[in-house]
PDB file of C-alpha atoms in Angstrom:
ATOM      1  CA  MET J  74       0.053   0.010  -0.024  1.00 75.00           C
ATOM      2  CA  VAL J  75       2.935   2.314   0.652  1.00 75.00           C
ATOM      3  CA  LYS J  76       4.048   1.876  -3.092  1.00 88.00           C
ATOM      4  CA  LEU J  77       0.455   2.261  -4.189  1.00 94.00           C
ATOM      5  CA  CYS J  78      -0.054   5.640  -2.365  1.00 95.00           C
ATOM      6  CA  ALA J  79       3.106   6.942  -4.162  1.00 94.00           C
ATOM      7  CA  ALA J  80       1.965   5.578  -7.522  1.00 94.00           C
ATOM      8  CA  LEU J  81      -1.465   6.983  -7.221  1.00 97.00           C
ATOM      9  CA  ASN J  82      -0.031  10.412  -6.382  1.00 97.00           C
ATOM     10  CA  HIS J  83       2.447  10.122  -9.269  1.00 95.00           C
ATOM     11  CA  GLY J  84      -0.367   9.173 -11.728  1.00 96.00           C
ATOM     12  CA  LEU J  85      -2.567  12.006 -10.648  1.00 98.00           C
ATOM     13  CA  ASP J  86       0.397  14.383 -10.879  1.00 98.00           C
ATOM     14  CA  ALA J  87       1.020  13.186 -14.386  1.00 96.00           C
ATOM     15  CA  GLY J  88      -2.627  13.913 -15.464  1.00 96.00           C
ATOM     16  CA  LEU J  89      -4.637  10.813 -14.644  1.00 97.00           C
ATOM     17  CA  THR J  90      -8.140  11.716 -13.604  1.00 98.00           C
ATOM     18  CA  ILE J  91      -9.873  10.357 -10.565  1.00 98.00           C
ATOM     19  CA  SER J  92     -12.108   8.293 -12.905  1.00 97.00           C
ATOM     20  CA  ASP J  93      -9.021   6.851 -14.665  1.00 97.00           C
ATOM     21  CA  SER J  94      -7.468   5.828 -11.382  1.00 97.00           C
ATOM     22  CA  ARG J  95     -10.618   4.432  -9.983  1.00 97.00           C
ATOM     23  CA  GLU J  96     -11.453   2.461 -13.174  1.00 97.00           C
ATOM     24  CA  ILE J  97      -7.932   0.887 -13.196  1.00 97.00           C
ATOM     25  CA  LEU J  98      -8.386  -0.249  -9.583  1.00 97.00           C
ATOM     26  CA  VAL J  99     -11.861  -1.578 -10.340  1.00 95.00           C
ATOM     27  CA  GLN J 100     -10.623  -3.513 -13.385  1.00 93.00           C
ATOM     28  CA  LEU J 101      -7.655  -4.905 -11.515  1.00 94.00           C
ATOM     29  CA  TYR J 102      -9.927  -6.774  -8.902  1.00 93.00           C
ATOM     30  CA  ALA J 103     -10.297  -9.437 -11.770  1.00 93.00           C
ATOM     31  CA  TYR J 104      -6.553 -10.049 -11.522  1.00 94.00           C
ATOM     32  CA  ALA J 105      -5.629  -9.101  -7.909  1.00 92.00           C
ATOM     33  CA  GLY J 106      -8.855 -10.130  -6.079  1.00 93.00           C
ATOM     34  CA  PHE J 107     -11.577  -8.069  -4.495  1.00 94.00           C
ATOM     35  CA  PRO J 108      -9.880  -7.562  -1.113  1.00 96.00           C
ATOM     36  CA  ARG J 109      -6.815  -5.961  -2.768  1.00 94.00           C
ATOM     37  CA  SER J 110      -9.007  -3.899  -5.050  1.00 95.00           C
ATOM     38  CA  LEU J 111     -11.211  -2.684  -2.196  1.00 97.00           C
ATOM     39  CA  ASN J 112      -8.113  -1.685  -0.181  1.00 97.00           C
ATOM     40  CA  ALA J 113      -6.612   0.034  -3.266  1.00 97.00           C
ATOM     41  CA  LEU J 114      -9.855   2.046  -3.761  1.00 98.00           C
ATOM     42  CA  ALA J 115      -9.844   2.925  -0.081  1.00 98.00           C
ATOM     43  CA  GLU J 116      -6.226   4.177  -0.600  1.00 97.00           C
ATOM     44  CA  LEU J 117      -7.311   6.262  -3.696  1.00 98.00           C
ATOM     45  CA  MET J 118     -10.031   7.917  -1.559  1.00 98.00           C
ATOM     46  CA  LYS J 119      -7.348   8.752   1.061  1.00 97.00           C
ATOM     47  CA  VAL J 120      -4.996  10.031  -1.534  1.00 97.00           C
ATOM     48  CA  GLN J 121      -7.779  12.229  -3.107  1.00 98.00           C
ATOM     49  CA  GLU J 122      -8.709  13.630   0.279  1.00 98.00           C
ATOM     50  CA  GLY J 123      -5.116  14.361   1.157  1.00 98.00           C
ATOM     51  CA  ARG J 124      -4.580  16.120  -2.143  1.00 98.00           C
ATOM     52  CA  LYS J 125      -7.736  18.217  -1.565  1.00 98.00           C
ATOM     53  CA  HIS J 126      -6.378  19.282   1.830  1.00 98.00           C
ATOM     54  CA  ARG J 127      -3.198  20.380   0.235  1.00 97.00           C
ATOM     55  CA  GLY J 128      -5.159  22.439  -2.275  1.00 98.00           C
ATOM     56  CA  ILE J 129      -4.747  20.086  -5.316  1.00 97.00           C
ATOM     57  CA  GLN J 130      -7.905  19.770  -7.369  1.00 96.00           C
ATOM     58  CA  ASP J 131      -7.718  16.668  -9.525  1.00 97.00           C
ATOM     59  CA  ALA J 132     -10.007  16.385 -12.563  1.00 97.00           C
ATOM     60  CA  ALA J 133     -12.939  14.071 -11.873  1.00 97.00           C
ATOM     61  CA  GLY J 134     -12.801  12.489 -15.383  1.00 97.00           C
ATOM     62  CA  PRO J 135     -15.626  10.877 -17.258  1.00 95.00           C
ATOM     63  CA  ALA J 136     -18.055   8.172 -16.200  1.00 94.00           C
ATOM     64  CA  PRO J 137     -18.952   5.400 -18.706  1.00 95.00           C
ATOM     65  CA  ALA J 138     -21.038   7.106 -21.465  1.00 95.00           C
ATOM     66  CA  ARG J 139     -23.179   4.237 -22.423  1.00 93.00           C
ATOM     67  CA  PRO J 140     -25.067   1.640 -20.479  1.00 94.00           C
ATOM     68  CA  ILE J 141     -23.713  -1.840 -20.127  1.00 95.00           C
ATOM     69  CA  PRO J 142     -25.798  -4.471 -21.905  1.00 95.00           C
ATOM     70  CA  THR J 143     -27.421  -7.170 -19.855  1.00 95.00           C
ATOM     71  CA  GLY J 144     -28.549 -10.798 -20.350  1.00 95.00           C
ATOM     72  CA  ALA J 145     -27.843 -12.361 -23.752  1.00 96.00           C
ATOM     73  CA  ALA J 146     -26.636  -8.952 -25.150  1.00 97.00           C
ATOM     74  CA  LEU J 147     -23.919  -8.855 -22.361  1.00 97.00           C
ATOM     75  CA  LEU J 148     -22.747 -12.349 -23.285  1.00 97.00           C
ATOM     76  CA  ALA J 149     -22.632 -11.444 -27.014  1.00 97.00           C
ATOM     77  CA  ALA J 150     -20.755  -8.182 -26.216  1.00 97.00           C
ATOM     78  CA  GLY J 151     -18.309  -9.922 -23.910  1.00 97.00           C
ATOM     79  CA  THR J 152     -17.690 -12.772 -26.306  1.00 97.00           C
ATOM     80  CA  ALA J 153     -17.072 -10.364 -29.133  1.00 97.00           C
ATOM     81  CA  ASN J 154     -14.729  -8.245 -26.927  1.00 97.00           C
ATOM     82  CA  GLN J 155     -12.809 -11.395 -25.810  1.00 96.00           C
ATOM     83  CA  THR J 156     -12.531 -12.640 -29.404  1.00 97.00           C
ATOM     84  CA  THR J 157     -11.248  -9.352 -30.698  1.00 97.00           C
ATOM     85  CA  LEU J 158      -8.698  -8.899 -27.914  1.00 96.00           C
ATOM     86  CA  SER J 159      -7.563 -12.579 -28.007  1.00 95.00           C
ATOM     87  CA  GLY J 160      -7.239 -12.698 -31.774  1.00 94.00           C
ATOM     88  CA  GLY J 161      -9.916 -15.401 -32.077  1.00 95.00           C
ATOM     89  CA  PRO J 162     -12.365 -17.522 -30.150  1.00 96.00           C
ATOM     90  CA  VAL J 163     -11.041 -18.525 -26.712  1.00 95.00           C
ATOM     91  CA  LYS J 164     -11.208 -22.347 -25.985  1.00 94.00           C
ATOM     92  CA  GLY J 165      -9.373 -24.756 -23.752  1.00 94.00           C
ATOM     93  CA  PRO J 166      -9.580 -27.642 -21.385  1.00 96.00           C
ATOM     94  CA  VAL J 167     -10.029 -25.543 -18.262  1.00 95.00           C
ATOM     95  CA  LEU J 168     -12.997 -23.733 -19.877  1.00 96.00           C
ATOM     96  CA  ASP J 169     -14.361 -27.108 -20.864  1.00 96.00           C
ATOM     97  CA  PHE J 170     -13.903 -28.451 -17.420  1.00 97.00           C
ATOM     98  CA  ALA J 171     -15.398 -25.409 -15.695  1.00 97.00           C
ATOM     99  CA  PRO J 172     -17.930 -23.838 -18.200  1.00 96.00           C
ATOM    100  CA  ALA J 173     -19.065 -21.357 -15.445  1.00 97.00           C
ATOM    101  CA  ILE J 174     -15.623 -19.653 -15.566  1.00 96.00           C
ATOM    102  CA  ASP J 175     -15.893 -19.309 -19.380  1.00 96.00           C
ATOM    103  CA  GLU J 176     -19.315 -17.607 -18.907  1.00 96.00           C
ATOM    104  CA  TYR J 177     -17.868 -15.371 -16.165  1.00 95.00           C
ATOM    105  CA  LEU J 178     -14.874 -14.331 -18.352  1.00 95.00           C
ATOM    106  CA  LYS J 179     -17.192 -13.532 -21.246  1.00 96.00           C
ATOM    107  CA  THR J 180     -20.055 -11.848 -19.396  1.00 96.00           C
ATOM    108  CA  HIS J 181     -18.355 -10.187 -16.528  1.00 94.00           C
ATOM    109  CA  LEU J 182     -14.670  -9.522 -17.412  1.00 94.00           C
ATOM    110  CA  PHE J 183     -14.899  -8.981 -21.193  1.00 96.00           C
ATOM    111  CA  GLY J 184     -18.570  -7.792 -20.924  1.00 96.00           C
ATOM    112  CA  ASP J 185     -19.292  -5.738 -17.772  1.00 96.00           C
ATOM    113  CA  ILE J 186     -15.705  -4.383 -17.421  1.00 95.00           C
ATOM    114  CA  PHE J 187     -14.426  -4.028 -20.975  1.00 95.00           C
ATOM    115  CA  GLU J 188     -17.720  -2.572 -22.166  1.00 96.00           C
ATOM    116  CA  ARG J 189     -17.057   0.448 -19.880  1.00 96.00           C
ATOM    117  CA  ASP J 190     -15.921   3.166 -22.295  1.00 96.00           C
ATOM    118  CA  ASN J 191     -14.361   5.513 -19.748  1.00 95.00           C
ATOM    119  CA  LEU J 192     -10.951   3.817 -20.138  1.00 95.00           C
ATOM    120  CA  ASP J 193      -9.602   2.584 -23.454  1.00 96.00           C
ATOM    121  CA  TRP J 194      -8.481  -0.920 -24.004  1.00 97.00           C
ATOM    122  CA  LYS J 195      -4.822  -0.021 -24.285  1.00 97.00           C
ATOM    123  CA  SER J 196      -4.842   1.508 -20.730  1.00 97.00           C
ATOM    124  CA  ARG J 197      -6.697  -1.380 -19.420  1.00 97.00           C
ATOM    125  CA  GLU J 198      -4.150  -3.809 -20.831  1.00 97.00           C
ATOM    126  CA  LEU J 199      -1.206  -1.693 -19.457  1.00 97.00           C
ATOM    127  CA  ALA J 200      -2.755  -2.005 -16.033  1.00 96.00           C
ATOM    128  CA  THR J 201      -3.517  -5.711 -16.481  1.00 97.00           C
ATOM    129  CA  VAL J 202      -0.014  -6.585 -17.681  1.00 98.00           C
ATOM    130  CA  SER J 203       1.521  -4.579 -14.812  1.00 97.00           C
ATOM    131  CA  MET J 204      -0.577  -6.322 -12.243  1.00 96.00           C
ATOM    132  CA  LEU J 205       0.027  -9.739 -13.623  1.00 97.00           C
ATOM    133  CA  ALA J 206       3.788  -9.081 -13.787  1.00 98.00           C
ATOM    134  CA  ALA J 207       3.779  -8.071 -10.152  1.00 95.00           C
ATOM    135  CA  LEU J 208       2.106 -11.385  -9.153  1.00 95.00           C
ATOM    136  CA  PRO J 209       4.303 -14.560  -9.183  1.00 96.00           C
ATOM    137  CA  GLY J 210       2.567 -17.718 -10.446  1.00 97.00           C
ATOM    138  CA  VAL J 211       0.318 -16.266 -13.131  1.00 97.00           C
ATOM    139  CA  GLU J 212       2.865 -16.479 -16.095  1.00 96.00           C
ATOM    140  CA  ALA J 213       0.181 -18.076 -18.324  1.00 94.00           C
ATOM    141  CA  GLN J 214      -2.208 -15.173 -17.916  1.00 95.00           C
ATOM    142  CA  LEU J 215       0.629 -12.645 -18.216  1.00 97.00           C
ATOM    143  CA  GLN J 216       1.611 -14.348 -21.557  1.00 95.00           C
ATOM    144  CA  ALA J 217      -1.984 -14.114 -22.737  1.00 95.00           C
ATOM    145  CA  HIS J 218      -2.317 -10.532 -21.819  1.00 96.00           C
ATOM    146  CA  MET J 219       0.928  -9.641 -23.724  1.00 97.00           C
ATOM    147  CA  ARG J 220      -0.782 -11.034 -26.815  1.00 96.00           C
ATOM    148  CA  ILE J 221      -4.016  -9.215 -25.908  1.00 97.00           C
ATOM    149  CA  SER J 222      -2.038  -5.916 -25.318  1.00 97.00           C
ATOM    150  CA  MET J 223      -0.688  -6.164 -28.844  1.00 97.00           C
ATOM    151  CA  ASN J 224      -4.079  -7.081 -30.162  1.00 96.00           C
ATOM    152  CA  ALA J 225      -5.449  -3.855 -28.456  1.00 97.00           C
ATOM    153  CA  GLY J 226      -2.766  -1.814 -30.265  1.00 97.00           C
ATOM    154  CA  LEU J 227       0.148  -1.560 -27.886  1.00 98.00           C
ATOM    155  CA  THR J 228       3.518  -1.838 -29.720  1.00 97.00           C
ATOM    156  CA  GLU J 229       6.560  -3.809 -28.875  1.00 97.00           C
ATOM    157  CA  GLU J 230       8.282  -0.530 -27.921  1.00 98.00           C
ATOM    158  CA  GLN J 231       5.501   0.524 -25.598  1.00 98.00           C
ATOM    159  CA  LEU J 232       5.623  -2.878 -23.862  1.00 98.00           C
ATOM    160  CA  ARG J 233       9.418  -2.737 -23.551  1.00 98.00           C
ATOM    161  CA  GLU J 234       8.995   0.734 -21.916  1.00 98.00           C
ATOM    162  CA  LEU J 235       6.480  -0.740 -19.487  1.00 98.00           C
ATOM    163  CA  CYS J 236       9.160  -3.342 -18.479  1.00 98.00           C
ATOM    164  CA  VAL J 237      11.615  -0.593 -17.763  1.00 98.00           C
ATOM    165  CA  LEU J 238       8.967   1.160 -15.659  1.00 96.00           C
ATOM    166  CA  LEU J 239       8.176  -2.062 -13.743  1.00 96.00           C
ATOM    167  CA  GLU J 240      11.945  -2.337 -12.959  1.00 97.00           C
ATOM    168  CA  GLU J 241      12.222   1.217 -11.761  1.00 95.00           C
ATOM    169  CA  ARG J 242       8.813   1.329  -9.882  1.00 92.00           C
ATOM    170  CA  VAL J 243       7.947  -2.178  -8.819  1.00 93.00           C
ATOM    171  CA  ASP J 244      10.818  -4.571  -8.751  1.00 94.00           C
ATOM    172  CA  GLU J 245      13.191  -6.589 -10.831  1.00 98.00           C
ATOM    173  CA  ASP J 246      11.034  -9.800 -10.572  1.00 98.00           C
ATOM    174  CA  ALA J 247       8.022  -8.101 -12.086  1.00 97.00           C
ATOM    175  CA  ALA J 248      10.286  -6.642 -14.841  1.00 98.00           C
ATOM    176  CA  ARG J 249      11.747  -9.988 -15.596  1.00 98.00           C
ATOM    177  CA  ARG J 250       8.384 -11.801 -15.798  1.00 98.00           C
ATOM    178  CA  ALA J 251       7.056  -9.080 -18.121  1.00 98.00           C
ATOM    179  CA  ARG J 252      10.109  -9.170 -20.362  1.00 98.00           C
ATOM    180  CA  GLU J 253      10.041 -13.048 -20.607  1.00 98.00           C
ATOM    181  CA  ALA J 254       6.351 -12.889 -21.464  1.00 98.00           C
ATOM    182  CA  LEU J 255       6.981 -10.233 -24.072  1.00 98.00           C
ATOM    183  CA  GLU J 256       9.924 -12.191 -25.592  1.00 97.00           C
ATOM    184  CA  ARG J 257       7.763 -15.313 -25.753  1.00 96.00           C
ATOM    185  CA  GLN J 258       4.957 -13.374 -27.436  1.00 95.00           C
ATOM    186  CA  LEU J 259       7.328 -11.829 -29.978  1.00 95.00           C
ATOM    187  CA  ALA J 260       8.683 -15.269 -30.725  1.00 95.00           C
ATOM    188  CA  VAL J 261       5.270 -16.714 -31.267  1.00 92.00           C
ATOM    189  CA  ALA J 262       4.228 -13.854 -33.411  1.00 89.00           C
ATOM    190  CA  SER J 263       7.277 -14.108 -35.681  1.00 87.00           C
ATOM    191  CA  GLY J 264       6.886 -17.910 -35.867  1.00 86.00           C
ATOM    192  CA  ARG J 265      10.190 -18.668 -34.022  1.00 75.00           C
TER     193      ARG J 265
END
C-alpha cells in the first residue's frame, strides 16, 4: 500500500483523472482479487482527500458514457470483446472443465468491465499486464495478456518501456516476468 500511495499520487500528478485511477483499480480486482482492489480503492480515496487538503484539485474524469448491456446482449458483447482482444475464439480444457468460468470471463470480465468506455482498452491492458507481472505464479495469464495488449494496439516498444517502468517502480522480478512474457509473445508472433 505504501508503493500504491506513491503510485496514485504520481499518476494524478501526471494527469490521470480520478475516474481513470478508480477505473483501473476496479478493473484490477479481476486479477488481484476483491480484497486488494477494495483496499486500493480506499487508498485512492485517502490520496484524493489528502490532495484536496493540500489544495490540489484533480480532474474528476468521465463516467462510462453508455449503458452496459445485460442478459444475452452482455454475453454477446463480452464474447465479441474477448474474441477481438484474444485474436480469435477462446477455448481450452479448463474452460471445458469449468464452463461457469468461461461464462464469467465472457459476461463479466470482457462484458461488464471491457464494455465500460471511460477507459480505453490499451490503458486497461497496460494496467493488467503490470498487475500480472507483479504477481508470481500467473505467467500463463501474463503471456496471454501480452498478446491481448498487442491486439489492443500496444506496440513492442511501448511494452518494452513498460518493462523498464516495472523495474524502476515495482521490482526486478516483475520486470523480468514481463520481459520474458514479451519475448515469448514476440517469438510466437514471428513464428520462431
